[in-house]
C-alpha positions as a printed Julia matrix, in Angstrom:
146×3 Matrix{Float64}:
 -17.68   -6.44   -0.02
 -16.7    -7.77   -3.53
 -13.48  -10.03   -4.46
 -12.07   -9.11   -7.53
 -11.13  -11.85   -8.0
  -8.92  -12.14  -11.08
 -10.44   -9.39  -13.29
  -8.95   -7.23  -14.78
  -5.15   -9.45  -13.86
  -6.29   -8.37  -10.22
  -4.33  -11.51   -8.03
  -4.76  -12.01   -4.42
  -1.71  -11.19   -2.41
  -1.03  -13.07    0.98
   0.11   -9.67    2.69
  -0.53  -11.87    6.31
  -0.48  -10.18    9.76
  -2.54   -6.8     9.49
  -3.8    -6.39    6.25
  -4.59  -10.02    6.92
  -6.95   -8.59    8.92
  -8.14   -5.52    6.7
  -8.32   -7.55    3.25
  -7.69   -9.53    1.32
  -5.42   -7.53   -0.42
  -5.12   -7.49   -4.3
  -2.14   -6.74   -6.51
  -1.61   -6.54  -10.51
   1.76   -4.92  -12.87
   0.57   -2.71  -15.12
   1.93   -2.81  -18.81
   4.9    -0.25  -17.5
   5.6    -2.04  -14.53
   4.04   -0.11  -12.34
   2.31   -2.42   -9.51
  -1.22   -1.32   -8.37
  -2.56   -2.56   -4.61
  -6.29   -2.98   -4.41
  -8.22   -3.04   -0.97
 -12.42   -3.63   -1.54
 -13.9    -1.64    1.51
 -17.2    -2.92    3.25
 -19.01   -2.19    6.19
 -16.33   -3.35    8.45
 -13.96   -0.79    7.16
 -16.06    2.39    8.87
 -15.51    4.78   10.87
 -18.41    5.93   13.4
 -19.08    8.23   10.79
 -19.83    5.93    8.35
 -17.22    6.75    5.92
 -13.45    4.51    5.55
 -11.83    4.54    8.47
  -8.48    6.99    7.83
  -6.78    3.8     9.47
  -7.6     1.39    6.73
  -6.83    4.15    4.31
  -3.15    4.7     6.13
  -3.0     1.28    6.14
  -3.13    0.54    2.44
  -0.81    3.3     1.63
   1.69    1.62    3.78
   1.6    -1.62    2.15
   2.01   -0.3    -1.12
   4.89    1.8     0.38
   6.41   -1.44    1.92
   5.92   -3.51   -1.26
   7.46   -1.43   -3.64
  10.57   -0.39   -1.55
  11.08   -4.23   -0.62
  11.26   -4.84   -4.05
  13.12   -1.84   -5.36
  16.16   -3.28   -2.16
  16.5    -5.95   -4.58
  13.37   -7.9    -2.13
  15.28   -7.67    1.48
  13.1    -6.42    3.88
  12.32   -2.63    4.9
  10.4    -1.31    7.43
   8.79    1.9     7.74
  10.55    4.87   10.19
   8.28    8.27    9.44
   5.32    8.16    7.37
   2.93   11.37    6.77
  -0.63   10.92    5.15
  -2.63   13.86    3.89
  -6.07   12.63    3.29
  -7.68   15.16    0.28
 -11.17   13.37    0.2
 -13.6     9.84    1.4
 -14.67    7.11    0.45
 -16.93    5.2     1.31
 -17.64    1.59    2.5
 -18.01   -0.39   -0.41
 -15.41    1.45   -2.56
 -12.56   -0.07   -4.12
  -9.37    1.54   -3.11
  -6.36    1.83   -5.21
  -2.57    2.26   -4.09
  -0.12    3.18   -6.28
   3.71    3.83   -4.62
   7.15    4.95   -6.04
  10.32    5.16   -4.54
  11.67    8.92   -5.08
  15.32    8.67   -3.57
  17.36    6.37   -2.03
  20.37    7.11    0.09
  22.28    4.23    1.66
  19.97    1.95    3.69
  16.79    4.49    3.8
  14.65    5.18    1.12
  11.87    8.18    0.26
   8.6     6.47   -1.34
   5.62    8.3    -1.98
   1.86    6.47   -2.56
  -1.23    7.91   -4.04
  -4.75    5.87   -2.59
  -7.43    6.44   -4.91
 -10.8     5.48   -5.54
 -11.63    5.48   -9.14
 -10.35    8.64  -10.48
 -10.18   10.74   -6.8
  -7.54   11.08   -5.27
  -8.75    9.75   -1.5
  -5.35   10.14    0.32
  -0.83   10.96   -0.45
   1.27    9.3     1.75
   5.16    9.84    1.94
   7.45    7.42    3.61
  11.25    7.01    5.01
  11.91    3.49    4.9
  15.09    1.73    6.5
  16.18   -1.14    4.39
  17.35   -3.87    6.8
  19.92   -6.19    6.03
  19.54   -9.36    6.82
  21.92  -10.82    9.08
  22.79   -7.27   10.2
  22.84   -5.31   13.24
  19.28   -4.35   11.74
  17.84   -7.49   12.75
  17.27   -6.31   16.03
  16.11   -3.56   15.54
  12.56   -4.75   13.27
   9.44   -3.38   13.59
   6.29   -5.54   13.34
């Protein structure tokens, strides 16, 4: 597995917990503010197969989800309800995967995101998320998911 290290305005992002565990993970803003998460896959990333592990995948497009709807909630923190992922085609250990994520409607305290994973120019996976934004100080406090 490779670091990207800052190429390409790739940073490291200290996601912590999970993808802790999965990464590092990688973030950079494109020119038209899109944001871009980056997970380099290695061996550890399999499957028995020996393809990425639809986990790691899943994984990654939830991050990107959870990133861009905690900063589109003006950065108060969300956590995920539903999430569907459709995975269209592999990858395989060694590949860099990319996860893009926008935020398609929000309605009071949930939100709609979708997230493309990629690797290269495939499309490896489309995830689509409800997200409950969760005031802090709130009767939502409670309630969080880890």
């Amino acid at each position: 597995m490779t670091e990207l290290r800052e190429e390409n305005d790739w940073k490291p992002l200290k996601a912590g917990g999970f993808m802790a565990g999965i990464g590092p993970l990688y973030a950079r803003r494109r020119d038209d503010g899109v944001f871009t998460y980056a997970l380099e896959t290695g061996d550890a990333h399999a499957n028995a197969i020996g393809l990425v592990h639809g986990g790691v995948i899943a994984g990654l497009a939830d991050q990107a989800i959870a990133l861009v709807a905690w900063h589109a909630a003006g950065r108060v923190p969300v956590v995920t309800v539903e999430m569907s992922t459709r995975f269209t085609d592999s990858a395989r250990p060694g590949a860099r995967l990319e996860a893009e994520a926008a935020v398609r409607q929000t309605s009071g305290s949930m939100m709609f995101v979708d997230a493309t994973v990629r690797e290269g120019e495939r499309t490896v996976a489309l995830a689509t998320a409800v997200m409950k934004i969760a005031r802090k100080g709130g009767p939502d406090d409670a309630d969080k998911q880890g």
